[in-house]
mmCIF file of C-alpha atoms in Angstrom:
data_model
loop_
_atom_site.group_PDB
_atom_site.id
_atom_site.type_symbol
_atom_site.label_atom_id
_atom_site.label_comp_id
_atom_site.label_asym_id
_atom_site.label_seq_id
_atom_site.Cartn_x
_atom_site.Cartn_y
_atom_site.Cartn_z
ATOM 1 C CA UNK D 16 -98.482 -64.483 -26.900
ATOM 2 C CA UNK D 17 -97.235 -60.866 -26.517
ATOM 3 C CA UNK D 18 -94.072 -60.104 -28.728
ATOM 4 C CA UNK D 19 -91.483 -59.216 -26.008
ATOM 5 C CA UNK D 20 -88.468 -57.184 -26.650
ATOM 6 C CA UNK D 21 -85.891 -55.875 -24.271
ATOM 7 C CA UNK D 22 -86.876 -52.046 -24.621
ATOM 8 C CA UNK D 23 -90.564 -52.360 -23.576
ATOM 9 C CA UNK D 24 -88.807 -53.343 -19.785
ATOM 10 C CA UNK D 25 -86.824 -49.814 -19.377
ATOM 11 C CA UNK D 26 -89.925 -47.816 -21.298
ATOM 12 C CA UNK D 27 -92.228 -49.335 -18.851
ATOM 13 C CA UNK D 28 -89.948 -48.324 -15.619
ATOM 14 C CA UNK D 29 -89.359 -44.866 -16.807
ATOM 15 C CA UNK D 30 -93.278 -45.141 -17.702
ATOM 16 C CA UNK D 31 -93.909 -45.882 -14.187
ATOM 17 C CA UNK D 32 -92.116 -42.711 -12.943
ATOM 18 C CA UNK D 33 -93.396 -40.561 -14.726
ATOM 19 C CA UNK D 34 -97.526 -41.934 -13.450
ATOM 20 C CA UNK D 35 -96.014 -42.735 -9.710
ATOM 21 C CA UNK D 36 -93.439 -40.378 -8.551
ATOM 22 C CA UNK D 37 -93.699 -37.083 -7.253
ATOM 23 C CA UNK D 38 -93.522 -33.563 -9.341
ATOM 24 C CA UNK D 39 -90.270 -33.198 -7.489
ATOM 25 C CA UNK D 40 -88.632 -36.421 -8.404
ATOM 26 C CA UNK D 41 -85.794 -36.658 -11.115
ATOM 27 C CA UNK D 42 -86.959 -38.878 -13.639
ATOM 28 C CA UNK D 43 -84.168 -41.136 -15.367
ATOM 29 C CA UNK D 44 -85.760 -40.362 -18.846
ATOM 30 C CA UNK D 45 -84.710 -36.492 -18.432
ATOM 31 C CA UNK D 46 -81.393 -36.916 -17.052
ATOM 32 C CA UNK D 47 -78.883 -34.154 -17.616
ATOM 33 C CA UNK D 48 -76.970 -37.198 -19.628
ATOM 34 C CA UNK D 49 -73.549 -38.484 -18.736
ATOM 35 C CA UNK D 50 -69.999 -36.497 -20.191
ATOM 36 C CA UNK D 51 -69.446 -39.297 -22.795
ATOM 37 C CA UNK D 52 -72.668 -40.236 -24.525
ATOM 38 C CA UNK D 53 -73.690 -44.316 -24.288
ATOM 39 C CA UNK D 54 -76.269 -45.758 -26.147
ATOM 40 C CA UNK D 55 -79.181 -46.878 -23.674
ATOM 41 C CA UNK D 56 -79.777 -50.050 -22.134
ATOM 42 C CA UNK D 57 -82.778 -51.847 -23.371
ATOM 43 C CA UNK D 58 -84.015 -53.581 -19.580
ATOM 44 C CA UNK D 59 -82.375 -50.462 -17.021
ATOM 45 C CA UNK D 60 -82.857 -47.398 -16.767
ATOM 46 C CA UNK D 61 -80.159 -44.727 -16.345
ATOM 47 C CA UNK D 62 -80.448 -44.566 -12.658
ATOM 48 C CA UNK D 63 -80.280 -48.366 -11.956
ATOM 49 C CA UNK D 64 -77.300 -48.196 -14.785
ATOM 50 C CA UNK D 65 -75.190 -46.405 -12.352
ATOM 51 C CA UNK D 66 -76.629 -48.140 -9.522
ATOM 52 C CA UNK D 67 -74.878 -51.462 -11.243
ATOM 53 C CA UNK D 68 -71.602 -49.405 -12.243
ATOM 54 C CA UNK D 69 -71.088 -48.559 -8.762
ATOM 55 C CA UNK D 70 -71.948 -52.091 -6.782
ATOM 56 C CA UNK D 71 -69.472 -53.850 -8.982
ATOM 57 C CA UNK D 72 -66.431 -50.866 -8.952
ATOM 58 C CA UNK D 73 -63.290 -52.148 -7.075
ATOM 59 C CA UNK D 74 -63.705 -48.883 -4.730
ATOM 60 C CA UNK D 75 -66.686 -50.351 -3.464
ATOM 61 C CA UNK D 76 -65.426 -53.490 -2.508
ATOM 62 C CA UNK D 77 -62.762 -51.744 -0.714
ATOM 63 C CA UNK D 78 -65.446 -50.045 1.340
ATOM 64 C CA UNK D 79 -65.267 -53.654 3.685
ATOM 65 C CA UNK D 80 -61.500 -52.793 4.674
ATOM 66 C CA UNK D 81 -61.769 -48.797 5.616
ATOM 67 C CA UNK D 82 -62.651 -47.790 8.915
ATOM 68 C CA UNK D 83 -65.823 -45.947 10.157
ATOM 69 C CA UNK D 84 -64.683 -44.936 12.982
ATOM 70 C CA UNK D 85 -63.563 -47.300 15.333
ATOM 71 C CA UNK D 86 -59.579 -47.993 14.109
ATOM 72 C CA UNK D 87 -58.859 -51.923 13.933
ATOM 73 C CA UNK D 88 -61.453 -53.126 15.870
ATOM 74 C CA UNK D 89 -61.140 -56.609 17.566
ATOM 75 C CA UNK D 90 -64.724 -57.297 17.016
ATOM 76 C CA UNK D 91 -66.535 -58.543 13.697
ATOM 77 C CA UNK D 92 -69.684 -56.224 14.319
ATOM 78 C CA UNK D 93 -68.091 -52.923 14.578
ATOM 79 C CA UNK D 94 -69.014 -50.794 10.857
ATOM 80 C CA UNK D 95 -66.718 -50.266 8.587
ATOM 81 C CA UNK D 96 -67.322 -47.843 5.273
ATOM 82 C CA UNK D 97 -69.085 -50.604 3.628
ATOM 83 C CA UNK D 98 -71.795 -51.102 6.195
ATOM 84 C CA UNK D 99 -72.429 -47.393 6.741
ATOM 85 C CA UNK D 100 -72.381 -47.297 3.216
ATOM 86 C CA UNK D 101 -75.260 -49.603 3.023
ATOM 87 C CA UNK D 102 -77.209 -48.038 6.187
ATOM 88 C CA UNK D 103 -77.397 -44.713 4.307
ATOM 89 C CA UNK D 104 -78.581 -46.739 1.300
ATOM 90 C CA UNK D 105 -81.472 -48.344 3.252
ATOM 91 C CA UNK D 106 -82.340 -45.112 5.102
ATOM 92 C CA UNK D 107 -82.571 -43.405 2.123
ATOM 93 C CA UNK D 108 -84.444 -45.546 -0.201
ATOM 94 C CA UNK D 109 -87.014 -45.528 2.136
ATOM 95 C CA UNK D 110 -87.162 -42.012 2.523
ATOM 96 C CA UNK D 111 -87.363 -41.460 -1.084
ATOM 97 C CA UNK D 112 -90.130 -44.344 -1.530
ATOM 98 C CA UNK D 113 -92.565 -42.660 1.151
ATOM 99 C CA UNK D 114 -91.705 -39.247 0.017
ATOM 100 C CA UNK D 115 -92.328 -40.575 -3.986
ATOM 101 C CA UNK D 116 -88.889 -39.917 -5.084
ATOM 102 C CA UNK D 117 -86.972 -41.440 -7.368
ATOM 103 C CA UNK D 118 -85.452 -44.634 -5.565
ATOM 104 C CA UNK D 119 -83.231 -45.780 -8.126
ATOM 105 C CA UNK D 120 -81.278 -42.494 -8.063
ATOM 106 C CA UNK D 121 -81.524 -42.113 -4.623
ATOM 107 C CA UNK D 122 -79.672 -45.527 -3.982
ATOM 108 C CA UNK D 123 -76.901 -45.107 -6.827
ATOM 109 C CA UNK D 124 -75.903 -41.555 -4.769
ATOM 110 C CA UNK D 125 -76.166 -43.442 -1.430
ATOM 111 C CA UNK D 126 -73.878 -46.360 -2.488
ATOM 112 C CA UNK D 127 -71.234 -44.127 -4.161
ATOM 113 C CA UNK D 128 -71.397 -41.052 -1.634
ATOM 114 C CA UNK D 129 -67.984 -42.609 0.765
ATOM 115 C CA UNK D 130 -66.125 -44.135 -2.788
ATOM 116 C CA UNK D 131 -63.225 -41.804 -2.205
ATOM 117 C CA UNK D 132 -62.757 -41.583 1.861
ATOM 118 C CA UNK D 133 -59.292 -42.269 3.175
ATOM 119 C CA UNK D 134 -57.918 -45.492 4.811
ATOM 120 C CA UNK D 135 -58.310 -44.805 8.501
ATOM 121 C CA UNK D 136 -61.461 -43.050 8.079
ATOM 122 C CA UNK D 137 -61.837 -39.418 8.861
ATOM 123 C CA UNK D 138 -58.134 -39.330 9.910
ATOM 124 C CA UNK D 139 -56.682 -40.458 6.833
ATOM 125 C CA UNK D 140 -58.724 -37.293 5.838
ATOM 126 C CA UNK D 141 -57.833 -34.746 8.012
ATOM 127 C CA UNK D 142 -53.659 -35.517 7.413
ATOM 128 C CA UNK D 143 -54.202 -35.453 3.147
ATOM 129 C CA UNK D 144 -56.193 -32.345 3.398
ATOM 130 C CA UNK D 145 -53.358 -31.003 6.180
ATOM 131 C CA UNK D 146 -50.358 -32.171 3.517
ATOM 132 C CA UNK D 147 -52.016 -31.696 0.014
ATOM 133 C CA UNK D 148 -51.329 -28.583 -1.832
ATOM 134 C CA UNK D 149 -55.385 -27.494 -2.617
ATOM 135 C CA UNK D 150 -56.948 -29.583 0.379
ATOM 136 C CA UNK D 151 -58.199 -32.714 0.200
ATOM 137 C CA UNK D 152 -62.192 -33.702 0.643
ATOM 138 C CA UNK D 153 -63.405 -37.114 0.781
ATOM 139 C CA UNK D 154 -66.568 -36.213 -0.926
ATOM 140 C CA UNK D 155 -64.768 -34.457 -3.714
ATOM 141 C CA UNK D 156 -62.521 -37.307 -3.655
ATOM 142 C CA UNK D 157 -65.570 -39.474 -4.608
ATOM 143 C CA UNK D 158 -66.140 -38.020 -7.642
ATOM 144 C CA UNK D 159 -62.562 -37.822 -8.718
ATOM 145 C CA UNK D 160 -62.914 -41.653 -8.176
ATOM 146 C CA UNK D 161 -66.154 -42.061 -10.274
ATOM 147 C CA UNK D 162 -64.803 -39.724 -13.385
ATOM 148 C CA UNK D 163 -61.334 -40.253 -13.686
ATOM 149 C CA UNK D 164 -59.411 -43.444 -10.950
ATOM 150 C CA UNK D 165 -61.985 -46.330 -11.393
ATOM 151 C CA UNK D 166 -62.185 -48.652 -14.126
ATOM 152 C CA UNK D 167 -58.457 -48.845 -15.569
ATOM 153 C CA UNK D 168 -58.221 -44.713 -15.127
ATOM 154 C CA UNK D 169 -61.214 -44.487 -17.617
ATOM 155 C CA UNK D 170 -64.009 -43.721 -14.864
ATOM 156 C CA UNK D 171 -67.741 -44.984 -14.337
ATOM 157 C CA UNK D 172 -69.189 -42.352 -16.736
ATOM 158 C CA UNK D 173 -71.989 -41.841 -14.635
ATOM 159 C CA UNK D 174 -75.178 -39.377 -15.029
ATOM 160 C CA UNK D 175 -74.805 -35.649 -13.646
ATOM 161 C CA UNK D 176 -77.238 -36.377 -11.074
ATOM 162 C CA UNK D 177 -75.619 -39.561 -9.455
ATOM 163 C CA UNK D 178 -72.318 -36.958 -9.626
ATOM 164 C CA UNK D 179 -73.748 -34.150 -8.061
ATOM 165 C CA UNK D 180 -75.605 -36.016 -5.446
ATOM 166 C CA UNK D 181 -72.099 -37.784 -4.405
ATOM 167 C CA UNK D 182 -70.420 -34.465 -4.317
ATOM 168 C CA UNK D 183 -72.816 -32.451 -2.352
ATOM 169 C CA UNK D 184 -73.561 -35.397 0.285
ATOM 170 C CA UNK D 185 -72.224 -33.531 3.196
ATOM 171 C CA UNK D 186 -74.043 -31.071 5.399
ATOM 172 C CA UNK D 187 -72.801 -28.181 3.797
ATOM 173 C CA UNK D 188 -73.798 -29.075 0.330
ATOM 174 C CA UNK D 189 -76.690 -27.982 -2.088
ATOM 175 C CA UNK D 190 -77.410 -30.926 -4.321
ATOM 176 C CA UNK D 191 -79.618 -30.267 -7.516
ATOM 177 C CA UNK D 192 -81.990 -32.851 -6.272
ATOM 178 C CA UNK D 193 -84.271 -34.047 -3.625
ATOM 179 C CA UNK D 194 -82.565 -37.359 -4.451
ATOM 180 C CA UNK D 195 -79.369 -36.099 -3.348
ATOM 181 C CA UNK D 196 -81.029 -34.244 -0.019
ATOM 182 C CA UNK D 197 -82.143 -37.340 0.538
ATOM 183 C CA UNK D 198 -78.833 -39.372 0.727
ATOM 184 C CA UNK D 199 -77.807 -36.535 2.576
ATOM 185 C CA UNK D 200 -79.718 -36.429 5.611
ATOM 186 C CA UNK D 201 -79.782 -40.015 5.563
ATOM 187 C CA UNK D 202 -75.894 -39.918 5.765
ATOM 188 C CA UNK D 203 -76.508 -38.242 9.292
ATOM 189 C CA UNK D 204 -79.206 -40.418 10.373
ATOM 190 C CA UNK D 205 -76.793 -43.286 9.876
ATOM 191 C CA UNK D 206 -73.941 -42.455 10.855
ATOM 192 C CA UNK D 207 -75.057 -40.933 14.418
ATOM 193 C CA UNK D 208 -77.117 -43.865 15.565
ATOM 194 C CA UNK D 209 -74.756 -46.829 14.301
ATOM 195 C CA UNK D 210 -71.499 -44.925 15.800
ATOM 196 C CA UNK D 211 -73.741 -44.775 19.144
ATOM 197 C CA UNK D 212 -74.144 -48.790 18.980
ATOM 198 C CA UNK D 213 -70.076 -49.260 18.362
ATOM 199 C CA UNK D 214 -69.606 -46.621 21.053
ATOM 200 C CA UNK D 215 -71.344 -48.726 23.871
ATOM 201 C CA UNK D 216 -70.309 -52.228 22.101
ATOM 202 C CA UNK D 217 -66.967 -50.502 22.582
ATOM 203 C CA UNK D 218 -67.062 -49.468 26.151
ATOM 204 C CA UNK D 219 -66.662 -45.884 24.961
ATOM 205 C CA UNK D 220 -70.431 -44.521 26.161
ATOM 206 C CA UNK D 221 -73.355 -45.509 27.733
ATOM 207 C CA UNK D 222 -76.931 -45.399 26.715
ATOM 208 C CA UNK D 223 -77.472 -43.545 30.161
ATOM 209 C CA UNK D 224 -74.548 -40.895 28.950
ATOM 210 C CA UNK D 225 -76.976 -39.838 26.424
ATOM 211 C CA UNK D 226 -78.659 -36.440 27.340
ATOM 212 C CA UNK D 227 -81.689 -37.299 28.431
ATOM 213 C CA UNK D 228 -83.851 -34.488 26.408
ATOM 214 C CA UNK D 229 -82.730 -36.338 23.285
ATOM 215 C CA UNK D 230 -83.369 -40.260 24.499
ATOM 216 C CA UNK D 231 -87.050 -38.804 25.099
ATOM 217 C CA UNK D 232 -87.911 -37.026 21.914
ATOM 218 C CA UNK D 233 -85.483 -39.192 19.529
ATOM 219 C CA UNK D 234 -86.088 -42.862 21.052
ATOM 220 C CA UNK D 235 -83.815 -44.878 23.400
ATOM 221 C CA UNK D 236 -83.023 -47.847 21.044
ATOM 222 C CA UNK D 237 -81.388 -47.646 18.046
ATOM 223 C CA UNK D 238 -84.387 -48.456 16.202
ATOM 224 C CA UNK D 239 -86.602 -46.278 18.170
ATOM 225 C CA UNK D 240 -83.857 -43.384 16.723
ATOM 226 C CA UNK D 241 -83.938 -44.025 13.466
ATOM 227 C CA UNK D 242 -88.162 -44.793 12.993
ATOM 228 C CA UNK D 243 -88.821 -41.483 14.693
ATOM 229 C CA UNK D 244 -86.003 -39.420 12.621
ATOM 230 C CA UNK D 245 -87.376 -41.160 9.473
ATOM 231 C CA UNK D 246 -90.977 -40.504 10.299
ATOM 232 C CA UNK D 247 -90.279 -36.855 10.636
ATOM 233 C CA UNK D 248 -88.288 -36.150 7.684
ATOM 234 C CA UNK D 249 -91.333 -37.784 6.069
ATOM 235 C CA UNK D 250 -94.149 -36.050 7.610
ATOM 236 C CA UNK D 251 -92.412 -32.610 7.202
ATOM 237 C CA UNK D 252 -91.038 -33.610 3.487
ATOM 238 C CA UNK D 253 -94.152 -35.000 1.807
ATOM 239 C CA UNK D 254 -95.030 -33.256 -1.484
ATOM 240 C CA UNK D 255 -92.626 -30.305 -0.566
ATOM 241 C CA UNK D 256 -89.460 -28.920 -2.910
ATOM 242 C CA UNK D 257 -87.371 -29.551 0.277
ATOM 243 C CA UNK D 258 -85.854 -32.000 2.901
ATOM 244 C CA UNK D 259 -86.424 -31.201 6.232
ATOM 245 C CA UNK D 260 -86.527 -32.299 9.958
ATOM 246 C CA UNK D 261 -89.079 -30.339 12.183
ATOM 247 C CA UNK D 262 -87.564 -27.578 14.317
ATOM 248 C CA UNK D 263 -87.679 -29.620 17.707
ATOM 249 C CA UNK D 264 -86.839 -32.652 16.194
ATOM 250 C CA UNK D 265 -83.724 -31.044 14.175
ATOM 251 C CA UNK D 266 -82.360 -29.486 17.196
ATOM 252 C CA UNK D 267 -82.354 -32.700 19.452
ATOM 253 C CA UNK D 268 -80.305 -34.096 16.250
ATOM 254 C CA UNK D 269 -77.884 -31.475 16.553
ATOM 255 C CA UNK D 270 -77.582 -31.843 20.269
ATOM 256 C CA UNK D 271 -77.059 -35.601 19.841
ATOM 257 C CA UNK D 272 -74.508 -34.951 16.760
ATOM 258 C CA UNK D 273 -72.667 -32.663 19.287
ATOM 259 C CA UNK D 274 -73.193 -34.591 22.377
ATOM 260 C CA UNK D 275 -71.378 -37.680 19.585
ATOM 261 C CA UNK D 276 -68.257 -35.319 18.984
ATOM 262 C CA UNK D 277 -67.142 -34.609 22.708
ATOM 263 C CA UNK D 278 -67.910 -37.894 23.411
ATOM 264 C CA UNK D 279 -67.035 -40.111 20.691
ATOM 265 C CA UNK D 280 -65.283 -38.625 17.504
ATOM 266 C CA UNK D 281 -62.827 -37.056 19.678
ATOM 267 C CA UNK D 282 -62.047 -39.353 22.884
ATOM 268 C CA UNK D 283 -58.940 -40.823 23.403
ATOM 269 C CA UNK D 284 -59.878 -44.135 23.856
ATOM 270 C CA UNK D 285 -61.507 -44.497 20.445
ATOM 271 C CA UNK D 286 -58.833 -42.363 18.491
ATOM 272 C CA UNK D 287 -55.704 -43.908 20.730
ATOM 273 C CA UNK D 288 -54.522 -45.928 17.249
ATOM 274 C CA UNK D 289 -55.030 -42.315 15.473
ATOM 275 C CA UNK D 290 -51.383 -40.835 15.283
ATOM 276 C CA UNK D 291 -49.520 -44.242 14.059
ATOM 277 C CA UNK D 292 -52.511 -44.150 11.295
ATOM 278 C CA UNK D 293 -51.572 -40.421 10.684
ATOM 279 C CA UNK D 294 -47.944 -41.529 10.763
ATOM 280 C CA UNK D 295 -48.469 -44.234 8.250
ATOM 281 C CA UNK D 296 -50.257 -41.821 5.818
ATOM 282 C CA UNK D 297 -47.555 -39.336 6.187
ATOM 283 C CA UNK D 298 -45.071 -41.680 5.697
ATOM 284 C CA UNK D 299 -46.499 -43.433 2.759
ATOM 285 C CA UNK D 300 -47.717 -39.556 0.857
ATOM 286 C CA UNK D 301 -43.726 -38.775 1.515
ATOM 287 C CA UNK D 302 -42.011 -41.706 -0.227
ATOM 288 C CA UNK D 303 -44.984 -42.341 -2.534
ATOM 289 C CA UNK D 304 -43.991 -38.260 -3.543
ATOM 290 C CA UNK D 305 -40.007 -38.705 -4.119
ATOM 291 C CA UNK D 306 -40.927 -41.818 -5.755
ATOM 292 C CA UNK D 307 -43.534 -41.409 -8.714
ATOM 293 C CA UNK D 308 -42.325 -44.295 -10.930
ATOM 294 C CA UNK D 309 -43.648 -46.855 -8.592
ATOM 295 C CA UNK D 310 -47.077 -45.311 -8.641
ATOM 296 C CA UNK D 311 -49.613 -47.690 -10.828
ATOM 297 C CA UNK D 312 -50.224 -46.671 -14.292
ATOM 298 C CA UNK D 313 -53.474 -45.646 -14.087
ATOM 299 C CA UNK D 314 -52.516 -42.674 -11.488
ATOM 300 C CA UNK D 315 -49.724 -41.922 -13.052
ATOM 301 C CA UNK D 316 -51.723 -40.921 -15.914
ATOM 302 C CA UNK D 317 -52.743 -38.103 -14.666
ATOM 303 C CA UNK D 318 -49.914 -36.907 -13.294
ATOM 304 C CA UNK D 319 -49.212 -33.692 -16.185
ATOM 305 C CA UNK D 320 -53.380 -32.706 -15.499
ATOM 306 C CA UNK D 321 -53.838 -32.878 -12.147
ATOM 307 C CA UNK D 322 -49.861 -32.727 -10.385
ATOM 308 C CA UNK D 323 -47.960 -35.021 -8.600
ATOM 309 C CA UNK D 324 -48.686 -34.047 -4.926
ATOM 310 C CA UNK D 325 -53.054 -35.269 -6.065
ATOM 311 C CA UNK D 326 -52.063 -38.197 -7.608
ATOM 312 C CA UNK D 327 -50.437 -39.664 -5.186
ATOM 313 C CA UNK D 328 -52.737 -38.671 -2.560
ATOM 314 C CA UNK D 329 -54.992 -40.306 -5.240
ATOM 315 C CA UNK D 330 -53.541 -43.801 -4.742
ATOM 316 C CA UNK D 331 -53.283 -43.431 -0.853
ATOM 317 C CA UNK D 332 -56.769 -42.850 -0.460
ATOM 318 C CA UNK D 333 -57.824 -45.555 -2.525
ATOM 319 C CA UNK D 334 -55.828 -47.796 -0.052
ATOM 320 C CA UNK D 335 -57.740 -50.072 2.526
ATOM 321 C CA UNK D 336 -56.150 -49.496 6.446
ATOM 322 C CA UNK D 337 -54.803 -52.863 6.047
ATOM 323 C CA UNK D 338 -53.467 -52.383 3.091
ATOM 324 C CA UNK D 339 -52.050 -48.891 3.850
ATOM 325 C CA UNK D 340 -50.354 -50.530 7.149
ATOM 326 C CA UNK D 341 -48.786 -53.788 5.025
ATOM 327 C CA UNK D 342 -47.409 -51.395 2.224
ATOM 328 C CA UNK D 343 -45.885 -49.421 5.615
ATOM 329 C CA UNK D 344 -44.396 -52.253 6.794
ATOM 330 C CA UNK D 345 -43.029 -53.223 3.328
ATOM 331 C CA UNK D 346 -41.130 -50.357 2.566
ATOM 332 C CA UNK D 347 -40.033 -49.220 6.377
ATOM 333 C CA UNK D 348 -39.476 -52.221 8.511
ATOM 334 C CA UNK D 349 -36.370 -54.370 7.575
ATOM 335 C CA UNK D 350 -37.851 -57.987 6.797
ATOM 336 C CA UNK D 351 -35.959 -59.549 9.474
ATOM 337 C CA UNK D 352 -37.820 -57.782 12.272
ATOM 338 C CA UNK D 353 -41.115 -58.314 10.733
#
């Protein structure tokens, strides 16, 4: 019987990537390293390491209780962070297994890229980065999360590329790897064709609304959107040092992204709850700012590095809506009207 030990299972994976996986995959075995050295894990590699760190983080849990986009939504199917969060995840793992990439990094980026968005999704956002001195981003909010808020104030202490890939999720960034492209573009993907099935669940849009141009090249199903955006990324990606969508199937994308914003992301009907959310952030960055000392300890920690104004738009964005609007209530309604 073969002597077994615990190392040969992480020397065989990172074996594996380096016989399987593309020239232009990040292999765990030459990771850039984490800030504060660990000694390695004999079965996982580093990738899957932060993978686990992230999964079983009490931001990602929260994830369940922060809208998408849809505030309080009397239905149990609408998304919420946590579901988007795990349609990016599945988008992008099997980008990155057709296109040879590393899937274990790919994932751990995917299922920490929304760790520091707002309660009340993008409006949460928009009123912190309105009121905080310096702006406030919910992707560099992520990493502030992952280095610094989870784990008792002592951070995940995860790999440089999990970090940059998180940080430079959103259109606009430049991640170091084709891992983080990846999660990128799949961020897109998902969040375009699941906010078009709340949309119509919602009463918001119909299919038919839809520009036409874009039901015929992109699909008119869900599914049909997401296999043919997929399928392009892969036939145009394949053994490249980039992530791409062809031209014509990019700029149907766009039209459908934009077509989503007048329609969607900005009508009334699907933002009406949006300015009692705003209020309730307001309200709670306010008091939370004349009153420090009630602040948990592991924020207030901070508080000489980083300034009072971001740590205590720290510990608002870590809230859940629900648990945003019950802290409102407890501090601003009188008990006997509740």
């Amino acid at each position: 019987m073969t002597d077994v030990t615990a190392e040969m299972f992480r020397k065989h994976a990172e074996k594996m990537e380096k016989l399987t996986l593309s020239k232009y995959a990040a292999l765990s075995s030459q990771t850039k390293g984490r800030d504060k050295p660990i000694n390695e894990c004999p079965v996982r590699t580093e990738y899957v390491r932060d993978r686990d760190r992230i999964i079983h983080c009490k931001s990602f849990r929260r994830l369940k209780h922060k809208t998408q986009v849809f505030l309080s939504p009397a239905g149990d199917h609408y998304r919420t962070r946590l579901t988007h969060t795990l349609e990016v995840s599945q988008i992008a793992r099997t980008l990155a297994r057709g296109l040879r990439l590393n899937e274990d990094l790919t994932e751990a980026i995917a299922l920490g890229h929304d760790l520091g968005h707002t309660p009340f999704g993008h409006s949460g956002e928009s009123v912190l980065n309105e009121i905080v001195k310096g702006g406030f981003e919910h992707n560099v909010q992520s990493i502030r999360v992952v280095e610094k808020l989870e784990n008792g104030g002592r951070g995940l202490n995860l790999t440089f590329e999990v970090r940059d890939g998180i940080l430079n999720h959103k259109k606009s960034g430049k991640p170091q790897t084709l891992e983080g492209a990846v999660v990128s573009i799949s961020d897109r993907i998902a969040y375009i064709n699941h906010d078009i099935d709340d949309a119509v669940r919602a009463g918001v849009l119909r299919i038919d609304d839809i520009p036409s141009k874009c039901l015929r090249l992109l699909g008119a199903t869900h599914g049909e959107r997401i296999n043919t955006l997929i399928t392009d990324v892969l036939r145009m990606s394949y053994d490249e040092p980039f992530i791409r969508m062809s031209d014509e199937i990019s700029a149907s994308f766009d039209d459908l992204r934009e077509f989503m914003f007048k329609r969607v992301y900005l009508n009334k009907t699907a933002k009406a709850e949006e300015e009692k959310a705003n209020h309730v952030v307001r309200a709670l960055f306010k008091y939370y700012s004349e009153h420090i000392d009630k602040l948990p300890e592991e924020f207030k920690m901070y508080i000489d590095e980083d300034g009072e104004e971001r740590i205590v738009a720290d510990y608002i964005a870590c809230m859940t809506d629900r648990y945003a609007v019950n802290d409102y209530v407890r501090i601003f309604v009188p008990k006997d009207w509740v």
